[in-house]
Amino acid sequence: MKKIKKRTVIELVILVVLIVWASWYLFMGRKITGVDDNVAVGDEGTHSLVVYFSREGVIPDGIDAASSASPNSNQYEAESDTEAAAKMIAQLTGADLFQIRTDRYYRSAFWGTAATAWIEEALNLRPGLAAKPESLDKYDVIYIGYPVWWFNAPMAVGTFLESYDLTGKTVVPFCTSTDNGIDVSMDYIREVSGSATVLDGYRAHNSGLEDVSAWLERIGMLEQTDEQQDTETGLTKSEADIADTDPEVSELPNVTEGTEAYRDFVIDNVYHSADAGDIHYNVYIPESYDGSKPYALYFTLPGYEGLYFQGVAANIESEEFGFEAQKYNDEMIIVAPQLNDWGETSADQTIALVEYFLQQYHIDTSKVYGNGYSGGGETMSIVMGKRPDLFTAYLHVSSQWDGEYEPVVDNRLPVYFAIGRNDEYYGSAKTQRAYDTLYDLYERQGLSKEEIDSLLVLDIKEHDYFTGRNAPNEHGGGGLFAYDEEIMGWLFSK
Ligand SMILES: Cc1cc2nc3c(=O)[nH]c(=O)nc-3n(C[C@H](O)[C@H](O)[C@H](O)COP(=O)(O)O)c2cc1C
């Protein structure tokens, strides 16, 4: 008995010592001193300030770091990532510049910094700052830059922004990261920016001055210096070029248009929806479209690999639905949204974007199609449960049904279910159940088998369908349904 007690006491002491040591290690890095609250002054009379949090350029004694010693993701090898991006913005806009420094260094070991950052994020802490400007009154625009830490912004960014009244100001977030986009951190930035207007964020990745300049122009923050404005139209040369080729697209309200293309798609357009937030999408508009006659509309939602945080255009780089669809109707606008999850938020964003396209483009409302693959199928099934009235037919690929059933039946929305018998993620039983549920509901409404078959198709593919097409597995092979004329032909014949 005594022995057990003694052992327990020793273990407890070791545990306490470990906790004290870990707390000291994680939160008691060397104090950052000698920092003042002065901003680096930009152009005379500027009303913009670039604020950034970043790795310290020089690490005293190599012991501590203000953030990670991670490899640079920009073209300015000598500096830490966010600092380089911040300096480019300041250089281009003439804004003042200020670096946020916490009152203590983070540990130079990556996992030291990572653990501290994780705890700070999990507990929504606000680390103290070494210094900050007394007032931001003279600024209208605050650019706020940070490295993505644990998908989010470092908490020190919150400490900084929350310590000012930002009413009437515009906050422009930008980040650097190894993989993740800025979107996940946007909720946090909005939250800590109070009543400021927060613009859509920008991720600087392998970015040089030209990229940063293009972004600043896009969001209207850069005066047109090298681009003469047309006095009649008020458009810059590049805007006028786009307007020449596609007047419908260039004058879209509440949309920041993408400037780059992948195959036939203009990528990374953003619809700023008042209700559903910023919605990223890639879009294919046939060259023949001039708004004079109605076109079909097709929305394709990708699996997890194509979500926005996987990278711009990751959806159309990894799936062929948007390209194969073009073979079935050359008068069809194809939208490939890149959302951030497969639940309710993304479903509401999809609905908002469909409504937007119906409003802004000349669409034949009897030809509005949707498909969702994997996680995208989960999202699309919620969409179909909420707004089946918007669609003509829906293709549900290698997924599960998360939406309502009754509205689908009440609207007589044709649905095609396609999946592998032994789909590695979902199996096929859930798909079978979804099909059976819809089938039962139609039967209860008195529809004949023939009528139901014209509305519902259950297509469970056996394993050899996938092996015969060199698919890596049945779930991944769901992407091959894009090439299947029977499946795609069904969708676009409705
Ligand atoms: C604690 C910590 C967490 C990180 N988390 C992420 C992450 O979730 N996603 C990501 O893409 N990069 C992540 N990174 C990498 C940094 O965002 C990236 O290297 C950034 O460009 C560093 O910028 P800096 O040099 O200005 O500190 C993380 C780095 C650190 C130190």
XYZ file of C-alpha atoms and ligand atoms in Angstrom:
525
model
C 0.000 0.000 0.000
C 2.737 2.355 1.123
C 4.691 1.405 -1.979
C 1.802 2.299 -4.267
C 1.339 5.653 -2.576
C 5.016 6.474 -2.877
C 4.966 5.570 -6.579
C 1.861 7.655 -7.205
C 3.435 10.655 -5.493
C 6.590 10.331 -7.594
C 4.523 10.073 -10.783
C 2.515 13.106 -9.798
C 5.658 15.114 -9.112
C 7.093 14.107 -12.504
C 3.820 15.107 -14.172
C 3.758 18.503 -12.471
C 7.417 19.103 -13.372
C 6.660 18.161 -16.982
C 3.640 20.464 -17.162
C 5.585 23.344 -15.633
C 8.485 22.741 -18.019
C 6.193 22.461 -21.068
C 4.326 25.648 -20.101
C 7.606 27.445 -19.599
C 8.968 26.132 -22.906
C 5.858 26.996 -24.897
C 4.950 30.348 -23.425
C 8.118 31.813 -21.929
C 10.312 32.327 -24.974
C 12.732 35.206 -24.665
C 11.135 38.635 -24.344
C 11.207 40.750 -27.491
C 12.652 44.107 -26.561
C 13.776 47.262 -28.293
C 10.693 47.393 -30.517
C 8.903 50.685 -30.950
C 5.460 51.570 -32.197
C 6.663 53.574 -35.187
C 5.367 52.709 -38.597
C 7.689 52.739 -41.616
C 6.462 55.776 -43.483
C 5.228 55.386 -47.044
C 3.988 57.999 -49.505
C 3.141 61.402 -48.158
C -0.534 61.656 -47.288
C -1.190 57.910 -47.582
C -4.300 56.651 -45.842
C -3.287 53.016 -46.025
C -1.314 50.881 -43.604
C 0.141 47.442 -44.257
C 0.352 45.468 -41.020
C 1.899 42.036 -40.966
C 2.901 39.287 -38.615
C 5.781 37.160 -39.810
C 8.871 35.220 -38.964
C 11.665 37.427 -37.635
C 14.337 37.999 -40.229
C 17.207 37.629 -37.749
C 16.906 35.200 -34.893
C 19.066 36.243 -31.930
C 21.548 33.505 -31.046
C 19.534 31.175 -33.242
C 17.479 30.254 -30.193
C 14.079 31.729 -30.727
C 11.938 32.775 -33.658
C 8.916 34.996 -33.940
C 7.327 32.308 -36.049
C 8.367 29.377 -38.176
C 11.575 28.672 -39.930
C 9.520 27.348 -42.778
C 10.679 27.637 -46.373
C 9.748 30.788 -48.207
C 6.765 30.603 -50.484
C 7.467 33.795 -52.362
C 10.114 34.920 -54.749
C 12.002 36.967 -52.181
C 14.235 34.321 -50.705
C 15.974 36.597 -48.250
C 12.947 37.473 -46.213
C 10.241 35.639 -44.390
C 7.197 35.072 -46.508
C 4.620 37.411 -45.119
C 7.131 40.184 -44.685
C 8.030 39.982 -48.361
C 4.372 40.096 -49.397
C 3.744 43.017 -47.048
C 6.655 44.953 -48.468
C 5.452 44.408 -52.005
C 2.018 45.781 -51.081
C 3.581 48.779 -49.345
C 5.854 49.402 -52.318
C 2.988 49.262 -54.801
C 0.454 51.275 -52.825
C 2.756 53.697 -51.029
C 1.190 52.614 -47.742
C 2.865 52.852 -44.334
C 4.183 49.567 -42.956
C 4.112 48.002 -39.501
C 5.209 44.605 -38.220
C 3.276 43.024 -35.376
C 5.594 41.425 -32.871
C 4.459 39.366 -29.937
C 6.007 40.267 -26.590
C 7.906 36.960 -26.553
C 9.612 34.948 -29.268
C 8.082 31.683 -30.369
C 10.484 28.763 -30.215
C 12.675 28.292 -33.245
C 11.921 24.570 -33.388
C 8.938 24.170 -35.691
C 7.048 21.933 -33.271
C 7.683 24.368 -30.421
C 6.045 27.161 -32.392
C 3.382 24.798 -33.699
C 2.389 23.583 -30.223
C 2.195 27.113 -28.811
C 0.214 28.281 -31.821
C -2.133 25.309 -31.525
C -2.888 25.995 -27.849
C -3.354 29.709 -28.526
C -5.777 28.906 -31.329
C -7.664 26.201 -29.440
C -8.162 28.491 -26.429
C -8.713 31.582 -28.591
C -5.943 33.364 -26.662
C -4.619 36.813 -27.431
C -0.829 36.860 -27.022
C 0.596 40.141 -25.808
C 2.290 42.445 -28.303
C 5.681 44.071 -27.938
C 4.395 47.346 -29.429
C 1.676 48.782 -31.608
C 0.783 52.205 -33.026
C -1.224 54.288 -30.607
C -3.878 55.107 -33.176
C -4.957 54.044 -36.643
C -7.172 57.101 -37.090
C -5.337 58.427 -40.138
C -5.863 55.216 -42.108
C -8.872 54.236 -44.206
C -7.435 50.936 -45.419
C -5.631 48.392 -43.252
C -3.924 45.520 -45.066
C -3.419 42.711 -42.597
C -0.951 39.948 -43.459
C -0.081 36.713 -41.704
C 1.227 33.183 -42.233
C -1.493 30.552 -42.041
C -1.077 28.706 -38.752
C -3.200 25.662 -38.176
C -5.470 26.709 -41.062
C -6.202 29.985 -39.301
C -4.524 33.331 -38.713
C -2.113 33.501 -35.758
C -3.908 34.806 -32.687
C -1.582 37.816 -32.421
C -3.392 39.219 -35.450
C -6.553 39.227 -33.339
C -4.742 40.958 -30.488
C -3.742 43.724 -32.877
C -7.026 44.261 -34.729
C -9.214 44.017 -31.643
C -7.305 46.740 -29.903
C -8.636 49.421 -32.288
C -12.031 50.743 -33.252
C -12.049 49.946 -36.965
C -15.447 51.427 -37.736
C -15.539 52.865 -41.251
C -12.231 51.281 -42.230
C -11.568 48.654 -44.869
C -9.555 45.625 -43.809
C -7.758 43.759 -46.600
C -6.434 40.371 -45.456
C -3.558 38.575 -47.152
C -1.656 35.474 -46.111
C 1.155 33.137 -47.004
C 1.094 29.392 -46.427
C 2.568 26.177 -47.673
C -0.720 24.609 -48.740
C -3.862 26.134 -47.361
C -5.870 28.999 -48.738
C -6.942 32.062 -46.829
C -10.604 31.162 -46.606
C -10.593 29.259 -43.342
C -9.014 32.228 -41.563
C -11.513 34.720 -42.971
C -14.145 34.065 -40.296
C -11.601 34.862 -37.620
C -10.434 38.021 -39.382
C -14.034 39.201 -39.760
C -14.696 38.447 -36.118
C -11.705 40.438 -34.843
C -12.227 43.320 -37.275
C -15.358 44.548 -35.527
C -17.499 46.683 -37.770
C -14.838 47.275 -40.435
C -15.545 46.235 -44.009
C -13.454 43.143 -44.638
C -12.556 42.418 -48.252
C -12.023 38.978 -49.677
C -8.547 37.758 -48.728
C -5.538 37.045 -50.926
C -2.973 34.278 -50.602
C 0.497 35.248 -51.784
C 2.153 32.088 -52.986
C 5.191 32.220 -55.208
C 4.019 35.760 -55.768
C 6.095 38.468 -57.330
C 5.334 42.158 -57.774
C 3.268 41.488 -60.890
C 0.965 39.053 -59.118
C 0.497 41.320 -56.136
C -0.082 44.277 -58.420
C -2.716 42.343 -60.416
C -4.530 41.473 -57.204
C -4.447 45.063 -55.946
C -5.822 46.267 -59.256
C -8.538 43.656 -59.122
C -9.777 44.864 -55.773
C -9.502 48.485 -56.840
C -6.667 49.405 -54.470
C -4.136 50.398 -57.056
C -4.333 53.590 -58.977
C -4.113 52.963 -62.684
C -0.647 54.125 -63.495
C 0.401 52.149 -66.510
C -3.120 51.522 -67.695
C -4.841 54.431 -69.384
C -8.524 54.698 -68.705
C -10.771 54.975 -71.746
C -12.439 58.337 -71.344
C -15.694 57.194 -72.935
C -16.247 53.861 -71.219
C -14.311 54.503 -68.026
C -12.737 51.083 -68.447
C -9.028 50.348 -68.253
C -7.435 48.736 -71.280
C -7.501 45.221 -69.845
C -11.091 45.659 -68.671
C -12.044 46.869 -72.107
C -10.319 43.864 -73.671
C -12.442 41.519 -71.601
C -15.531 43.607 -72.292
C -14.881 43.315 -76.025
C -14.869 39.570 -75.929
C -17.651 39.041 -73.428
C -19.755 41.986 -72.377
C -22.043 39.847 -70.218
C -19.239 38.623 -68.006
C -17.364 41.862 -67.574
C -20.190 43.832 -66.051
C -21.266 41.454 -63.345
C -22.299 43.190 -60.164
C -20.844 41.857 -56.900
C -18.361 39.657 -58.676
C -14.583 39.890 -58.625
C -13.688 38.228 -61.858
C -10.827 35.817 -62.218
C -8.001 36.891 -64.469
C -6.555 33.512 -65.305
C -7.774 30.535 -67.247
C -7.483 26.788 -66.963
C -8.396 25.086 -70.241
C -11.671 26.844 -71.181
C -12.528 27.997 -67.690
C -11.960 31.441 -66.180
C -10.766 30.534 -62.700
C -11.188 31.995 -59.236
C -14.094 34.328 -59.791
C -15.684 35.419 -56.530
C -19.353 36.228 -56.070
C -19.735 38.413 -52.991
C -23.151 37.320 -51.835
C -24.791 39.485 -49.194
C -26.337 36.435 -47.518
C -23.978 33.579 -48.296
C -20.556 35.314 -48.154
C -17.795 35.017 -50.729
C -18.293 32.188 -53.183
C -15.409 31.111 -55.385
C -16.132 29.575 -58.742
C -14.586 28.670 -62.062
C -16.720 29.216 -65.110
C -16.876 28.163 -68.744
C -18.872 30.451 -70.976
C -19.030 29.328 -74.606
C -17.557 31.874 -76.984
C -20.856 31.903 -78.842
C -22.734 33.225 -75.823
C -23.737 36.848 -76.267
C -26.890 36.926 -74.170
C -29.209 37.069 -77.159
C -30.539 33.547 -76.675
C -31.013 31.316 -73.637
C -28.273 28.847 -72.748
C -28.386 25.760 -70.570
C -26.668 25.915 -67.180
C -24.685 23.138 -65.492
C -23.299 23.194 -61.945
C -20.690 20.600 -61.033
C -19.539 20.150 -57.429
C -16.277 18.287 -56.803
C -15.105 15.836 -54.176
C -12.830 16.783 -51.280
C -9.773 17.078 -53.512
C -11.403 19.922 -55.414
C -12.455 22.135 -52.498
C -11.150 25.686 -52.480
C -8.547 25.164 -49.781
C -6.958 22.501 -51.981
C -5.942 25.295 -54.344
C -7.513 27.427 -57.057
C -8.962 25.270 -59.861
C -8.153 22.041 -57.983
C -11.681 20.881 -58.867
C -11.385 21.190 -62.626
C -7.808 19.970 -62.534
C -8.902 16.747 -60.860
C -12.327 16.063 -62.418
C -13.577 15.970 -65.989
C -17.318 16.503 -65.545
C -17.080 20.173 -66.571
C -15.200 19.298 -69.755
C -17.054 16.180 -70.851
C -20.352 18.041 -70.398
C -19.403 20.374 -73.242
C -19.851 17.468 -75.673
C -23.553 17.200 -74.881
C -24.600 20.803 -75.384
C -22.441 23.513 -76.909
C -24.862 26.159 -75.742
C -24.344 25.583 -72.048
C -22.678 27.673 -69.351
C -20.753 25.480 -66.925
C -20.032 26.557 -63.385
C -17.597 24.698 -61.146
C -17.855 26.257 -57.673
C -15.021 25.751 -55.199
C -16.464 25.769 -51.743
C -14.980 24.856 -48.405
C -17.028 22.006 -47.030
C -19.709 19.532 -47.980
C -22.446 20.678 -45.607
C -25.122 23.298 -45.161
C -22.891 26.364 -45.744
C -21.703 25.104 -49.101
C -25.229 24.080 -50.056
C -26.497 27.594 -49.327
C -23.614 29.065 -51.304
C -24.400 26.811 -54.250
C -28.027 27.912 -54.185
C -26.995 31.581 -53.988
C -24.677 31.114 -56.968
C -27.279 29.286 -59.063
C -29.758 32.083 -58.361
C -27.133 34.616 -59.306
C -26.477 32.932 -62.651
C -30.180 32.693 -63.369
C -30.459 36.410 -62.737
C -27.359 37.623 -64.538
C -27.290 35.369 -67.582
C -29.840 34.456 -70.180
C -30.607 30.907 -69.076
C -33.098 28.392 -70.365
C -34.622 27.412 -67.014
C -35.812 24.108 -68.467
C -32.140 23.115 -68.826
C -30.448 23.591 -65.473
C -28.369 20.576 -64.489
C -26.349 19.589 -61.464
C -23.971 16.889 -60.410
C -22.035 16.260 -57.239
C -19.249 13.760 -56.757
C -18.305 12.349 -53.345
C -18.424 15.235 -50.788
C -19.830 17.387 -53.592
C -22.673 14.867 -53.858
C -23.426 15.323 -50.178
C -23.610 19.078 -50.714
C -25.664 18.781 -53.885
C -28.135 16.420 -52.231
C -28.757 19.120 -49.601
C -29.177 21.643 -52.426
C -31.677 19.362 -54.181
C -33.584 18.874 -50.929
C -33.788 22.622 -50.426
C -34.282 23.996 -53.944
C -35.213 21.226 -56.386
C -37.256 23.825 -58.241
C -34.044 25.401 -59.558
C -32.943 22.251 -61.386
C -34.016 20.125 -64.331
C -32.102 16.980 -63.381
C -29.424 15.852 -60.954
C -26.593 13.297 -61.177
C -25.487 11.956 -57.770
C -22.046 10.343 -58.066
C -20.292 8.066 -55.543
C -21.707 9.746 -52.493
C -24.422 9.649 -49.853
C -27.697 11.562 -49.662
C -27.715 14.176 -46.898
C -30.679 16.232 -48.057
C -34.450 16.147 -47.725
C -36.435 13.754 -49.907
C -40.004 15.085 -50.021
C -39.238 18.326 -51.898
C -37.408 16.299 -54.578
C -40.475 14.138 -55.090
C -42.903 17.068 -54.918
C -40.908 18.736 -57.704
C -40.570 15.551 -59.762
C -36.824 16.187 -59.997
C -35.124 13.416 -62.005
C -32.180 11.909 -60.105
C -29.543 9.467 -61.357
C -27.559 7.619 -58.683
C -24.214 6.188 -59.811
C -21.783 4.419 -57.488
C -19.522 1.374 -57.219
C -21.005 -1.636 -55.446
C -18.166 -1.558 -52.916
C -17.339 2.141 -52.936
C -14.491 2.396 -50.414
C -15.874 5.541 -48.710
C -19.589 5.209 -48.796
C -20.400 1.630 -49.764
C -23.508 1.449 -51.943
C -26.117 0.657 -49.266
C -26.744 4.333 -48.473
C -27.286 5.112 -52.141
C -29.652 2.162 -52.392
C -31.559 3.516 -49.362
C -31.808 7.008 -50.847
C -33.128 5.562 -54.094
C -35.620 3.325 -52.218
C -36.831 6.260 -50.125
C -37.540 8.374 -53.189
C -39.090 5.387 -54.940
C -41.447 4.731 -51.984
C -42.481 8.370 -51.853
C -43.340 8.330 -55.562
C -45.284 5.090 -55.125
C -47.240 6.653 -52.309
C -48.090 9.517 -54.653
C -49.551 6.910 -57.013
C -46.903 7.030 -59.772
C -46.549 3.932 -61.939
C -43.269 1.994 -62.165
C -42.732 3.393 -65.633
C -43.229 6.949 -64.432
C -40.879 6.418 -61.510
C -38.241 4.880 -63.762
C -38.298 7.968 -65.901
C -37.487 10.018 -62.789
C -35.112 7.747 -60.877
C -32.160 5.655 -61.983
C -30.082 3.501 -59.669
C -26.822 2.525 -61.358
C -24.599 0.434 -59.099
C -21.468 -0.525 -60.987
C -19.722 -3.809 -60.339
C -15.994 -3.987 -59.664
C -15.022 -4.917 -63.214
C -16.446 -1.586 -64.454
C -13.581 0.083 -62.585
C -10.797 -2.445 -63.190
C -11.654 -2.469 -66.885
C -10.995 1.289 -66.962
C -7.827 1.209 -64.861
C -9.439 3.057 -61.972
C -7.342 3.124 -58.784
C -10.378 1.977 -56.790
C -14.174 2.214 -56.934
C -14.475 5.565 -55.180
C -11.772 7.253 -57.238
C -13.300 5.571 -60.272
C -16.472 7.614 -59.716
C -14.671 10.327 -61.668
C -14.854 8.055 -64.716
C -18.630 8.422 -64.828
C -17.896 11.772 -66.482
C -16.863 9.784 -69.586
C -19.822 7.424 -69.450
C -22.200 8.420 -72.241
C -25.102 6.547 -70.734
C -24.825 8.464 -67.475
C -23.976 11.909 -68.829
C -26.344 11.408 -71.752
C -29.206 10.755 -69.303
C -28.474 13.990 -67.445
C -28.340 16.285 -70.431
C -31.275 14.700 -72.241
C -33.657 15.812 -69.508
C 2.824 26.968 -36.330
C 2.672 26.881 -37.809
C 1.520 26.390 -38.352
C 1.347 26.333 -39.730
N 0.170 25.877 -40.225
C -0.022 25.863 -41.557
C -1.261 25.418 -42.088
O -2.201 25.044 -41.374
N -1.402 25.424 -43.432
C -0.401 25.833 -44.275
O -0.608 25.813 -45.479
N 0.789 26.272 -43.796
C 0.998 26.297 -42.458
N 2.187 26.736 -41.956
C 3.230 27.209 -42.874
C 3.243 28.737 -42.975
O 1.940 29.275 -43.154
C 4.058 29.206 -44.176
O 5.306 28.617 -44.170
C 4.179 30.722 -44.191
O 4.455 31.136 -45.503
C 5.245 31.241 -43.230
O 5.279 32.637 -43.308
P 6.342 33.493 -42.490
O 7.688 33.138 -43.054
O 5.973 34.907 -42.773
O 6.208 33.137 -41.038
C 2.390 26.769 -40.587
C 3.584 27.250 -40.028
C 3.714 27.300 -38.661
C 4.976 27.827 -38.075
